[in-house]
Coordinates of C-alpha atoms in Angstrom, one line a residue:
M1 CA -23.0 -14.8 20.8
S2 CA -20.9 -11.7 20.3
K3 CA -17.3 -11.9 19.3
F4 CA -16.2 -10.8 22.8
S5 CA -18.5 -13.0 24.8
L6 CA -16.3 -16.1 25.1
L7 CA -13.4 -13.9 26.0
A8 CA -15.4 -12.0 28.6
I9 CA -16.8 -15.3 30.1
A10 CA -13.3 -16.8 30.3
V11 CA -11.7 -13.8 32.0
A12 CA -14.7 -13.1 34.3
G13 CA -14.8 -16.7 35.3
A14 CA -11.1 -16.7 36.0
C15 CA -11.4 -13.6 38.1
T16 CA -14.4 -15.1 40.0
H17 CA -12.3 -18.1 40.9
A18 CA -9.1 -16.1 41.5
S19 CA -8.6 -17.8 44.8
A20 CA -8.0 -21.0 42.9
V21 CA -5.5 -19.6 40.4
A22 CA -1.7 -19.5 40.7
Q23 CA 1.5 -18.4 39.1
P24 CA 3.3 -21.0 37.0
T25 CA 7.0 -21.2 36.5
T26 CA 6.8 -18.5 33.8
S27 CA 6.4 -15.8 36.5
D28 CA 7.3 -12.4 35.0
L29 CA 9.0 -11.3 38.2
E30 CA 11.3 -14.4 38.2
H31 CA 12.4 -13.9 34.6
I32 CA 14.8 -11.6 32.9
S33 CA 14.2 -10.1 29.4
V34 CA 17.5 -9.6 27.5
Y35 CA 16.2 -8.8 24.0
A36 CA 13.1 -6.5 24.4
S37 CA 15.3 -3.5 25.1
R38 CA 18.7 -5.0 24.3
Q39 CA 19.5 -4.8 28.0
A40 CA 19.0 -7.4 30.8
K41 CA 15.9 -6.3 32.8
P42 CA 13.2 -8.0 34.8
V43 CA 10.1 -8.5 32.6
S44 CA 8.1 -6.3 35.0
D45 CA 10.5 -3.4 34.1
V46 CA 10.1 -3.7 30.3
N47 CA 7.6 -1.7 28.5
A48 CA 6.6 -4.5 26.2
S49 CA 4.5 -7.7 26.1
V50 CA 7.1 -10.3 27.0
T51 CA 6.9 -13.9 28.0
V52 CA 9.9 -16.0 29.0
F53 CA 10.1 -19.8 29.0
T54 CA 13.1 -21.4 30.6
R55 CA 14.5 -25.0 30.3
A56 CA 12.6 -25.9 33.5
D57 CA 9.4 -24.8 31.9
I58 CA 10.1 -26.9 28.7
E59 CA 10.8 -30.0 30.8
L60 CA 7.7 -29.4 32.9
Y61 CA 5.2 -29.0 30.1
Q62 CA 7.0 -31.3 27.6
P63 CA 6.0 -29.7 24.3
K64 CA 6.8 -31.9 21.3
D65 CA 8.6 -29.2 19.4
L66 CA 9.3 -25.4 19.4
P67 CA 6.0 -24.4 17.7
A68 CA 4.1 -26.4 20.3
L69 CA 5.9 -24.5 23.0
L70 CA 5.1 -21.2 21.4
Q71 CA 1.4 -22.2 21.0
L72 CA 1.2 -22.1 24.8
L73 CA 2.0 -18.4 24.9
P74 CA -0.3 -15.4 24.5
G75 CA -0.9 -13.9 21.1
V76 CA 0.4 -17.0 19.2
Q77 CA -1.5 -19.0 16.6
L78 CA -0.2 -22.0 14.6
A79 CA -1.1 -23.4 11.2
R80 CA 0.5 -26.8 10.8
Q81 CA 0.7 -28.9 7.6
G82 CA 0.7 -32.1 9.5
S83 CA 2.8 -33.5 12.3
R84 CA 6.3 -33.0 13.7
G85 CA 8.8 -31.8 11.1
Q86 CA 6.2 -30.5 8.7
N87 CA 5.9 -26.9 7.7
V88 CA 4.5 -24.6 10.4
S89 CA 3.2 -21.1 9.9
L90 CA 3.3 -19.0 13.2
F91 CA 1.2 -15.9 13.6
I92 CA 2.0 -13.4 16.4
R93 CA -1.0 -11.1 16.9
G94 CA -2.3 -12.1 13.4
S95 CA 1.0 -11.2 11.6
S96 CA 2.3 -13.9 9.3
S97 CA 5.6 -15.9 9.8
K98 CA 7.6 -13.5 7.6
H99 CA 6.7 -10.6 10.0
N100 CA 8.4 -12.4 13.0
L101 CA 12.1 -12.0 13.6
V102 CA 13.9 -15.0 15.0
L103 CA 17.1 -14.6 16.9
I104 CA 19.4 -17.4 18.1
D105 CA 21.8 -16.2 20.7
G106 CA 21.2 -12.7 19.4
I107 CA 21.8 -13.5 15.7
R108 CA 19.1 -13.1 13.0
V109 CA 18.4 -16.5 11.3
G110 CA 16.1 -17.7 8.6
S111 CA 15.7 -17.8 4.9
A112 CA 15.8 -14.6 2.8
T113 CA 13.8 -16.5 0.1
S114 CA 10.8 -17.5 2.1
G115 CA 11.4 -14.6 4.6
Y116 CA 11.1 -16.6 7.8
Q117 CA 12.8 -19.3 9.9
D118 CA 11.3 -22.8 9.8
L119 CA 10.7 -23.3 13.5
S120 CA 9.9 -27.0 13.1
Q121 CA 13.5 -27.7 12.3
L122 CA 15.0 -26.0 15.4
P123 CA 15.6 -28.9 17.9
L124 CA 14.0 -28.2 21.3
E125 CA 16.8 -30.1 22.9
L126 CA 19.2 -27.2 22.0
I127 CA 17.1 -24.5 23.7
E128 CA 17.8 -23.2 27.2
K129 CA 15.4 -20.2 27.1
V130 CA 12.8 -18.7 24.7
E131 CA 11.8 -15.0 25.0
L132 CA 8.7 -14.0 23.1
I133 CA 8.3 -10.3 22.5
R134 CA 4.9 -9.4 21.0
G135 CA 4.6 -6.2 19.0
A136 CA 6.8 -4.1 16.8
R137 CA 10.5 -4.0 17.7
A138 CA 12.0 -2.8 14.4
A139 CA 13.5 0.3 16.1
Y140 CA 15.8 -2.2 17.9
Y141 CA 16.3 -4.9 15.2
G142 CA 15.3 -3.5 11.8
S143 CA 13.4 -5.3 9.1
D144 CA 11.1 -8.3 10.0
A145 CA 10.4 -7.3 13.6
V146 CA 6.8 -6.3 12.8
G147 CA 4.6 -8.8 14.6
G148 CA 7.2 -9.8 17.2
V149 CA 10.6 -11.3 18.1
I150 CA 11.3 -14.9 19.1
A151 CA 14.7 -14.8 20.9
I152 CA 16.2 -18.2 21.6
T153 CA 19.1 -18.8 23.9
T154 CA 20.9 -22.1 23.4
R155 CA 22.2 -24.5 26.1
Q156 CA 25.7 -24.4 27.5
N157 CA 26.1 -27.3 29.9
D158 CA 28.9 -27.5 32.4
T159 CA 28.1 -31.2 33.1
T160 CA 27.1 -34.2 31.1
Q161 CA 23.5 -35.0 30.4
L162 CA 22.0 -37.8 28.3
M163 CA 18.4 -37.9 26.9
L164 CA 16.6 -40.9 25.4
R165 CA 13.0 -40.7 24.1
G166 CA 10.6 -43.0 22.4
G167 CA 7.0 -42.6 21.4
S168 CA 4.1 -43.0 19.1
N169 CA 4.4 -43.2 15.3
G170 CA 8.0 -44.4 15.4
L171 CA 9.3 -41.5 17.4
A172 CA 12.9 -42.0 18.6
E173 CA 15.2 -39.2 19.9
S174 CA 18.5 -39.0 21.7
A175 CA 20.7 -36.1 22.7
L176 CA 24.0 -35.8 24.6
H177 CA 25.1 -32.5 26.2
T178 CA 28.4 -32.1 27.9
G179 CA 30.7 -29.3 29.1
Y180 CA 33.7 -28.5 31.2
R181 CA 34.6 -25.4 33.2
Q182 CA 38.1 -24.7 34.6
D183 CA 38.4 -21.4 36.4
D184 CA 37.4 -18.8 33.7
T185 CA 37.6 -21.2 30.8
R186 CA 34.6 -23.1 29.5
V187 CA 33.9 -25.6 26.7
F188 CA 30.6 -27.1 25.8
A189 CA 29.1 -29.4 23.1
S190 CA 25.8 -31.0 22.2
V191 CA 24.8 -33.7 19.7
G192 CA 21.4 -35.1 18.9
Y193 CA 19.3 -37.2 16.6
S194 CA 15.5 -37.5 16.2
R195 CA 13.2 -39.3 13.7
A196 CA 9.6 -40.5 13.4
D197 CA 7.5 -42.4 10.8
G198 CA 4.9 -39.7 11.1
I199 CA 1.3 -39.9 10.0
H200 CA -0.4 -39.6 6.6
V201 CA -1.1 -35.9 6.9
M202 CA -3.4 -35.3 3.9
K203 CA -6.6 -37.4 3.6
V204 CA -8.4 -36.4 0.4
P205 CA -9.8 -38.7 -2.3
M206 CA -7.5 -37.3 -5.0
D207 CA -4.3 -37.5 -3.0
S208 CA -1.6 -39.1 -5.1
D209 CA 0.8 -39.6 -2.2
P210 CA -0.9 -41.9 0.4
D211 CA 2.2 -42.6 2.5
R212 CA 3.2 -41.7 6.0
D213 CA 5.1 -38.4 6.2
G214 CA 8.0 -38.8 8.6
F215 CA 11.1 -36.7 9.4
R216 CA 14.7 -37.0 10.5
N217 CA 16.8 -34.4 12.3
R218 CA 20.4 -34.2 13.4
F219 CA 22.3 -31.5 15.2
V220 CA 25.8 -30.7 16.5
R221 CA 26.7 -27.7 18.6
A222 CA 30.1 -26.8 20.1
G223 CA 31.8 -23.8 21.6
A224 CA 34.1 -22.3 24.1
S225 CA 34.3 -19.1 26.2
Q226 CA 36.9 -17.3 28.2
Q227 CA 36.1 -15.0 31.0
F228 CA 38.3 -12.0 31.8
S229 CA 38.3 -9.6 34.8
Q230 CA 36.3 -7.1 32.7
G231 CA 34.6 -9.1 30.0
K232 CA 34.2 -12.3 28.0
L233 CA 35.2 -13.8 24.6
E234 CA 33.1 -16.7 23.1
F235 CA 32.9 -18.7 20.0
S236 CA 30.1 -21.2 19.1
S237 CA 29.0 -23.2 16.1
Q238 CA 25.7 -25.0 15.4
L239 CA 24.9 -27.3 12.5
T240 CA 21.4 -28.8 11.9
R241 CA 20.4 -31.2 9.2
G242 CA 16.8 -32.3 8.4
D243 CA 15.0 -34.7 6.0
V244 CA 11.2 -34.3 5.8
E245 CA 8.5 -36.1 3.9
Y246 CA 5.4 -34.1 3.2
D247 CA 2.2 -33.9 1.1
D248 CA 1.5 -31.0 -1.3
G249 CA -2.0 -30.4 -2.5
S250 CA -0.7 -29.7 -6.0
M251 CA 0.6 -33.3 -6.1
Q252 CA -2.7 -34.5 -7.5
W253 CA -1.5 -33.1 -10.8
G254 CA 1.7 -35.1 -10.3
R255 CA 4.0 -32.1 -10.6
Y256 CA 5.5 -31.2 -7.2
A257 CA 8.1 -32.7 -4.9
D258 CA 7.2 -34.6 -1.7
Q259 CA 10.5 -34.5 0.2
S260 CA 12.8 -31.9 1.5
K261 CA 16.4 -31.7 2.7
I262 CA 17.2 -28.9 5.1
K263 CA 20.6 -27.6 6.1
S264 CA 21.3 -24.8 8.7
D265 CA 24.6 -23.6 9.9
L266 CA 25.4 -20.8 12.4
Y267 CA 28.8 -19.6 13.5
Q268 CA 29.3 -16.8 16.0
L269 CA 32.3 -15.0 17.6
S270 CA 31.3 -12.5 20.3
G271 CA 33.1 -10.4 22.8
E272 CA 32.1 -8.2 25.8
F273 CA 34.1 -5.6 27.6
R274 CA 32.9 -3.7 30.7
Q275 CA 34.5 -0.5 32.1
Q276 CA 33.7 2.2 34.7
A277 CA 34.1 5.8 33.5
A278 CA 33.5 8.1 36.5
D279 CA 29.9 7.3 37.6
V280 CA 29.0 5.7 34.3
A281 CA 29.0 1.9 33.7
L282 CA 29.9 1.1 30.1
T283 CA 29.5 -2.2 28.3
H284 CA 30.9 -2.8 24.8
Q285 CA 29.6 -5.8 22.8
M286 CA 31.0 -7.0 19.5
R287 CA 29.6 -9.8 17.3
L288 CA 30.6 -11.5 14.0
A289 CA 28.2 -14.2 12.7
Y290 CA 27.7 -16.3 9.6
N291 CA 24.4 -18.1 8.9
L292 CA 23.6 -20.6 6.1
D293 CA 20.0 -21.7 5.4
D294 CA 19.7 -24.2 2.6
S295 CA 16.7 -26.2 1.4
L296 CA 16.1 -28.6 -1.5
N297 CA 12.7 -30.0 -2.4
Y298 CA 12.8 -33.2 -4.5
G299 CA 11.1 -36.5 -5.1
N300 CA 7.9 -37.5 -7.0
D301 CA 10.1 -37.8 -10.1
Q302 CA 10.5 -34.0 -10.1
L303 CA 13.6 -32.1 -8.8
Q304 CA 12.5 -28.8 -7.4
L305 CA 14.2 -25.4 -7.1
P306 CA 16.9 -25.4 -4.4
F307 CA 17.1 -22.2 -2.2
K308 CA 20.3 -21.2 -0.4
T309 CA 20.6 -18.1 1.8
T310 CA 23.9 -17.0 3.3
R311 CA 24.0 -14.1 5.8
Q312 CA 27.0 -12.4 7.3
D313 CA 26.5 -10.0 10.3
A314 CA 28.9 -7.7 12.1
E315 CA 27.7 -5.4 14.9
Y316 CA 28.9 -3.3 17.8
Q317 CA 26.7 -2.2 20.7
L318 CA 27.5 0.3 23.5
S319 CA 25.4 0.4 26.7
A320 CA 25.7 3.1 29.3
V321 CA 24.1 3.2 32.8
F322 CA 24.1 6.6 34.5
P323 CA 23.6 7.1 38.3
F324 CA 20.4 9.2 37.9
Q325 CA 18.4 6.2 36.6
L326 CA 19.1 6.8 32.9
S327 CA 20.4 4.1 30.5
L328 CA 21.4 4.5 26.9
V329 CA 22.0 1.8 24.3
S330 CA 23.4 2.5 20.8
G331 CA 24.7 0.3 18.0
I332 CA 25.9 0.0 14.5
S333 CA 25.7 -3.1 12.3
T334 CA 26.1 -4.3 8.7
R335 CA 24.5 -7.4 7.1
Q336 CA 25.2 -9.0 3.8
E337 CA 22.6 -11.4 2.5
A338 CA 23.1 -13.6 -0.6
V339 CA 20.6 -15.9 -2.3
D340 CA 21.5 -18.5 -4.8
F341 CA 18.7 -19.7 -7.1
K342 CA 20.6 -22.5 -8.7
T343 CA 20.1 -23.0 -12.4
Q344 CA 17.5 -25.6 -13.3
D345 CA 15.7 -26.9 -16.4
F346 CA 12.1 -25.7 -16.3
S347 CA 11.2 -26.8 -19.8
S348 CA 8.7 -29.3 -18.5
W349 CA 6.7 -26.6 -16.8
E350 CA 3.6 -25.3 -18.6
P351 CA 4.5 -22.8 -19.9
P352 CA 8.3 -23.2 -19.7
V353 CA 9.8 -20.9 -17.0
K354 CA 12.9 -18.8 -17.0
L355 CA 14.4 -17.5 -13.8
N356 CA 14.5 -13.7 -13.3
I357 CA 17.9 -14.0 -11.5
I358 CA 20.6 -16.5 -10.9
D359 CA 22.5 -14.9 -8.0
E360 CA 21.4 -11.9 -6.0
S361 CA 22.5 -10.2 -2.8
R362 CA 21.8 -7.1 -0.7
R363 CA 23.6 -5.2 2.0
T364 CA 21.9 -3.5 5.0
Q365 CA 23.7 -1.0 7.2
S366 CA 22.0 0.1 10.4
L367 CA 22.4 2.6 13.3
F368 CA 20.1 2.8 16.4
V369 CA 20.0 4.7 19.7
A370 CA 17.7 3.8 22.6
A371 CA 17.2 5.4 26.1
Q372 CA 15.2 4.7 29.3
Q373 CA 14.7 7.2 32.1
Q374 CA 12.9 6.5 35.4
I375 CA 11.4 9.5 37.2
D376 CA 9.8 8.4 40.5
A377 CA 6.9 6.1 39.5
L378 CA 7.1 7.0 35.8
T379 CA 9.4 5.3 33.3
L380 CA 10.0 6.6 29.8
D381 CA 11.7 4.8 27.0
G382 CA 12.3 5.4 23.3
A383 CA 14.4 4.2 20.3
V384 CA 15.2 5.5 16.8
R385 CA 16.8 3.5 14.0
R386 CA 18.0 4.1 10.5
D387 CA 18.4 1.1 8.1
L388 CA 20.0 1.6 4.7
T389 CA 19.2 -1.2 2.2
L390 CA 20.7 -1.0 -1.3
E391 CA 17.6 -1.8 -3.3
Y392 CA 15.1 0.4 -1.3
G393 CA 17.2 3.2 0.2
G394 CA 16.7 4.2 3.8
S395 CA 14.0 3.2 6.3
N396 CA 13.5 5.1 9.6
T397 CA 11.7 3.5 12.5
Y398 CA 11.0 4.6 16.1
Q399 CA 9.6 3.2 19.3
W400 CA 8.5 5.1 22.4
G401 CA 6.5 4.3 25.5
M402 CA 5.8 4.8 29.2
T403 CA 5.0 2.8 32.3
Y404 CA 3.5 4.2 35.4
Q405 CA 3.4 2.4 38.8
L406 CA 0.0 3.6 39.9
A407 CA 0.1 1.7 43.2
A408 CA 2.3 -1.1 44.6
P409 CA 0.3 -3.8 42.8
L410 CA -0.8 -2.0 39.7
Q411 CA 1.3 -0.9 36.7
L412 CA 0.0 0.8 33.5
R413 CA 1.9 0.9 30.2
F414 CA 1.6 2.3 26.7
S415 CA 3.8 2.1 23.7
Q416 CA 3.9 3.0 20.0
G417 CA 6.3 1.9 17.3
S418 CA 6.8 1.8 13.6
A419 CA 8.2 -1.2 11.6
F420 CA 9.0 -2.4 8.1
K421 CA 9.6 -5.5 6.1
V422 CA 11.6 -5.6 2.9
P423 CA 10.1 -8.0 0.2
T424 CA 11.5 -11.5 0.2
F425 CA 13.6 -12.8 -2.7
N426 CA 10.7 -15.2 -3.4
D427 CA 8.3 -12.2 -3.7
L428 CA 10.7 -10.5 -6.0
Y429 CA 12.0 -13.2 -8.2
Y430 CA 10.3 -16.6 -7.8
P431 CA 9.5 -18.0 -11.3
Q432 CA 5.9 -17.2 -12.5
Y433 CA 4.8 -16.0 -9.1
S434 CA 6.8 -12.8 -8.3
N435 CA 6.8 -9.0 -8.7
P436 CA 10.1 -7.2 -8.8
E437 CA 8.3 -3.8 -8.4
L438 CA 7.3 -4.5 -4.8
L439 CA 7.8 -1.9 -2.1
P440 CA 8.7 -2.6 1.5
E441 CA 5.7 -3.1 3.9
Q442 CA 5.2 -0.5 6.6
S443 CA 3.4 -0.6 9.9
L444 CA 2.5 1.4 12.9
S445 CA 1.6 -0.4 16.2
R446 CA 0.2 0.8 19.4
E447 CA -0.6 -1.1 22.6
A448 CA -1.9 -0.3 26.1
G449 CA -1.6 -2.7 29.0
V450 CA -2.0 -3.2 32.7
R451 CA -0.1 -5.5 35.1
L452 CA -1.7 -6.3 38.4
D453 CA 0.3 -8.2 41.1
L454 CA -1.7 -8.9 44.2
G455 CA 0.8 -11.4 45.7
G456 CA -0.4 -12.9 48.9
T457 CA -0.9 -16.5 49.5
H458 CA -2.4 -17.2 46.1
Q459 CA 0.2 -15.1 44.2
I460 CA -2.5 -13.7 41.9
R461 CA -1.2 -11.8 38.8
L462 CA -3.0 -10.4 35.8
D463 CA -1.5 -9.0 32.6
A464 CA -3.9 -7.6 30.0
V465 CA -3.1 -5.7 26.8
H466 CA -5.0 -4.2 23.9
F467 CA -3.1 -3.8 20.6
V468 CA -3.7 -2.2 17.2
R469 CA -1.5 -2.5 14.1
D470 CA -2.0 -0.5 10.9
M471 CA -0.1 -1.7 7.8
T472 CA 0.5 0.0 4.4
N473 CA 2.0 -1.5 1.3
M474 CA 1.1 -4.9 2.8
I475 CA 2.2 -7.7 0.5
A476 CA -0.5 -10.3 -0.5
S477 CA -1.1 -12.4 -3.5
D478 CA -3.8 -11.5 -6.1
S479 CA -6.1 -14.0 -7.9
K480 CA -3.1 -15.2 -10.0
Y481 CA -0.9 -15.7 -7.0
I482 CA 1.2 -12.7 -7.9
P483 CA 2.3 -10.7 -4.8
Q484 CA 1.1 -7.1 -4.7
N485 CA 1.2 -4.2 -2.3
L486 CA -2.2 -3.7 -0.7
T487 CA -3.0 -0.2 0.3
Q488 CA -3.9 -0.8 3.9
A489 CA -4.6 -3.5 6.5
R490 CA -5.5 -3.3 10.2
L491 CA -5.0 -5.9 13.0
H492 CA -6.2 -5.5 16.5
G493 CA -6.9 -7.6 19.5
L494 CA -6.8 -8.4 23.2
E495 CA -4.5 -10.6 25.3
Y496 CA -5.1 -11.7 28.9
S497 CA -2.9 -13.8 31.2
L498 CA -4.2 -14.6 34.7
S499 CA -2.2 -16.8 37.1
G500 CA -2.1 -17.8 40.7
Q501 CA -1.7 -20.7 43.1
T502 CA -3.8 -23.0 45.3
G503 CA -1.7 -25.0 47.7
L504 CA 0.9 -26.9 45.6
V505 CA -1.0 -26.4 42.3
E506 CA -0.1 -23.6 39.9
H507 CA -2.5 -22.3 37.3
Q508 CA -2.5 -20.0 34.3
L509 CA -5.3 -18.9 32.0
I510 CA -4.4 -17.2 28.7
A511 CA -7.0 -15.7 26.4
T512 CA -6.2 -14.2 23.0
Y513 CA -8.6 -12.4 20.7
T514 CA -7.4 -11.2 17.2
Q515 CA -9.3 -9.5 14.4
G516 CA -8.2 -7.9 11.2
E517 CA -9.2 -6.6 7.8
Y518 CA -7.3 -6.0 4.6
E519 CA -7.9 -3.3 2.0
L520 CA -11.5 -2.0 2.1
G521 CA -12.5 -4.9 4.4
K522 CA -12.3 -7.4 1.4
A523 CA -10.6 -10.1 3.4
G524 CA -10.0 -11.1 7.0
L525 CA -7.1 -12.6 8.8
P526 CA -5.2 -15.6 7.4
N527 CA -6.7 -19.0 8.4
I528 CA -6.3 -18.5 12.1
P529 CA -9.1 -18.4 14.8
K530 CA -10.2 -15.1 16.3
Q531 CA -10.2 -16.5 19.8
K532 CA -7.7 -18.9 21.5
Y533 CA -7.7 -20.0 25.2
N534 CA -5.0 -21.9 27.0
Y535 CA -5.2 -23.3 30.5
L536 CA -1.9 -24.5 32.1
V537 CA -1.7 -26.4 35.4
S538 CA 1.2 -27.9 37.2
L539 CA 2.0 -29.6 40.5
S540 CA 5.3 -30.4 42.2
H541 CA 5.3 -32.8 45.2
G542 CA 8.4 -34.6 46.4
N543 CA 10.1 -36.3 43.4
W544 CA 6.9 -36.0 41.3
Q545 CA 5.8 -33.4 38.8
F546 CA 2.5 -33.2 37.0
S547 CA 1.4 -30.9 34.3
G548 CA -1.6 -30.4 32.0
N549 CA -2.7 -28.1 29.3
L550 CA -6.0 -27.4 27.6
L551 CA -6.3 -25.5 24.3
Y552 CA -9.4 -24.2 22.7
R553 CA -9.2 -22.8 19.1
D554 CA -12.2 -20.9 17.7
Q555 CA -13.5 -21.8 14.3
V556 CA -12.2 -20.0 11.2
T557 CA -14.8 -18.6 8.8
N558 CA -14.3 -17.0 5.3
K559 CA -15.4 -13.4 5.9
L560 CA -16.7 -12.9 2.3
T561 CA -18.7 -16.1 2.0
N562 CA -19.4 -16.8 5.7
V563 CA -18.3 -20.4 5.0
Q564 CA -16.6 -22.3 7.8
L565 CA -13.0 -23.2 6.8
I566 CA -11.8 -24.8 10.0
R567 CA -14.0 -26.1 12.8
S568 CA -13.3 -25.1 16.4
A569 CA -11.1 -27.6 18.4
F570 CA -10.6 -28.5 22.0
V571 CA -7.2 -30.3 22.6
A572 CA -5.8 -31.5 25.9
G573 CA -2.4 -32.8 27.0
A574 CA -0.9 -34.1 30.2
G575 CA 2.5 -35.1 31.5
T576 CA 4.3 -36.4 34.6
S577 CA 7.8 -37.0 35.7
Y578 CA 9.6 -38.8 38.5
K579 CA 13.1 -38.0 39.7
F580 CA 14.6 -41.2 41.1
N581 CA 17.7 -39.4 42.3
E582 CA 20.1 -36.7 41.3
Q583 CA 21.2 -38.7 38.2
W584 CA 18.0 -40.2 36.8
Q585 CA 14.6 -38.8 35.8
L586 CA 11.7 -40.4 33.9
R587 CA 9.1 -38.4 32.0
L588 CA 5.8 -39.4 30.4
N589 CA 3.8 -37.1 28.1
I590 CA 0.5 -37.5 26.2
E591 CA -0.5 -35.2 23.4
N592 CA -4.1 -34.9 22.2
L593 CA -5.3 -36.8 25.2
L594 CA -8.9 -36.9 24.0
D595 CA -7.9 -38.2 20.6
R596 CA -9.6 -35.4 18.7
Q597 CA -9.5 -35.2 14.9
Y598 CA -8.8 -31.6 14.0
I599 CA -7.0 -29.3 11.5
T600 CA -5.2 -26.0 11.9
E601 CA -4.8 -24.9 8.3
S602 CA -7.2 -24.7 5.4
G603 CA -6.4 -24.2 1.7
F604 CA -6.2 -26.4 -1.4
S605 CA -5.8 -29.4 0.9
T606 CA -6.7 -30.6 4.4
Y607 CA -3.8 -31.4 6.7
Y608 CA -4.8 -33.4 9.7
Q609 CA -3.1 -33.4 13.1
P610 CA -2.0 -36.6 14.9
G611 CA -4.4 -38.4 17.2
R612 CA -3.4 -39.4 20.7
E613 CA 0.3 -39.7 21.0
F614 CA 2.6 -40.5 23.9
S615 CA 6.3 -40.2 24.6
L616 CA 8.5 -41.6 27.3
T617 CA 11.8 -39.8 28.2
L618 CA 14.7 -41.0 30.2
Q619 CA 17.0 -38.3 31.5
S620 CA 20.4 -39.0 33.0
Y621 CA 22.8 -36.5 34.6
W622 CA 26.5 -36.8 35.4
F623 CA 28.2 -34.2 37.5

């Protein structure tokens, strides 16, 4: 069967049964994108592939964590090293985790050593909305926004809400959210705790750590805001602590750690001021932020290297909306990153290792300008950006695109953008496995898409896009695990999302195809499937809600040897909830309903996913 056959069958079949398909709660027309163009716009008005999940969607589909939520969306693949709390690699359109920018309330987060944010450690209970922007966005955000942007908006409750959850494998969670609003003054706070015994994630004969791999997570968030007649001032702080047990394939040599302590702090002070100058509406936004990402691997009689990243951001943005359907956005920012590789004794390593650096930092200064102009049925947009990083000099990026409303139900769009990624501190300085001569990665992305909204009784909507990304100086490890700049790599693929409604039942079918080659076609994509299909279904009736999801992942095959690395997998889940009254709600969720044994990552070791799991949640609201 050809590589497009499954995709074609799925899409054709969905179109054939369009009368039985409906739009879920993630309707594009009902959601606002804030981060795709750095202005609040309906998703249908944004020239980008954007999906928005709200708190209502999270409670409807009941994903077990943030990576599981993102797995429901187009273009996203996961590679998990076990169950909840374990390390997760997330691929957007085939790009690795370090090519994805993660924003929390508009602030860049993550480790400058590994180059990405550990999404498994971000509590889902803290999240109000997730905006997934697929494709290059470096002209708006700078380095890292190569594969896409994951923009998270945190919760700010005006009332009190309590959540209690228990489930399989020793799962226990609790969270309390509260807030108070008096006229224009608002205060809010959240606190939560979660833990689980986990499963034994690695089942190989030589495994020297045959225990269950559990996790523990705590978070505290608090803040206050003050509204004024022409603006707002807000301060927030968020602290997360995690303890994770894991298995490492190298442990069969008795050398590496098997536990990790994770610490993440985020503080932010932001302000907004609006004014009217003649016929132009101006919005000034200022933000100061401090982010700490600290991890320590230890255990197995071996203390590992601690990694600590601190990041300080200051930015100013000016937005202008003109009466002739023209909008401009411009901004300046400065970012200071510092990494502390604490001194350790590596004399026991073979051979003994000496660190290349002890302390290192870098500063990035940025300037960008973006514009959007609507001319009848045609909308044009573009952005240019200049980033000046001390070690690598300047990087220029751009983005341009157009959308055309061909007819009332049909919209065509096209965009092209460049992006870059500076090497991580691990790539540059990690003992034995680094290369201080690395150059920044560069990319050029293009995509063409169509949106079709037939509306009517069945609310049929289709979103389809084809994308291509060419990368130069792509960083990958050689046979000795030393990072090197590859000459060229190409990723391309297709994404389809078809949705509609039959009676009270809402449906969505998502199909993703991704293919790629590195230099001279010597290697394919990382260990992710070429094809992925999601089917989401939900039903609301009276005080009841029902939801289900089906996931199919294609097999993963080594392109050089044609050896199957990961078998294809079909995984199902289901959930239901009942609202007793305005104060009490009970939810039941079942993961891996068919109790399939499957893996999502292949390498030195095999990391199994949990079998059938359930969770029961009690939600209480006080007004």
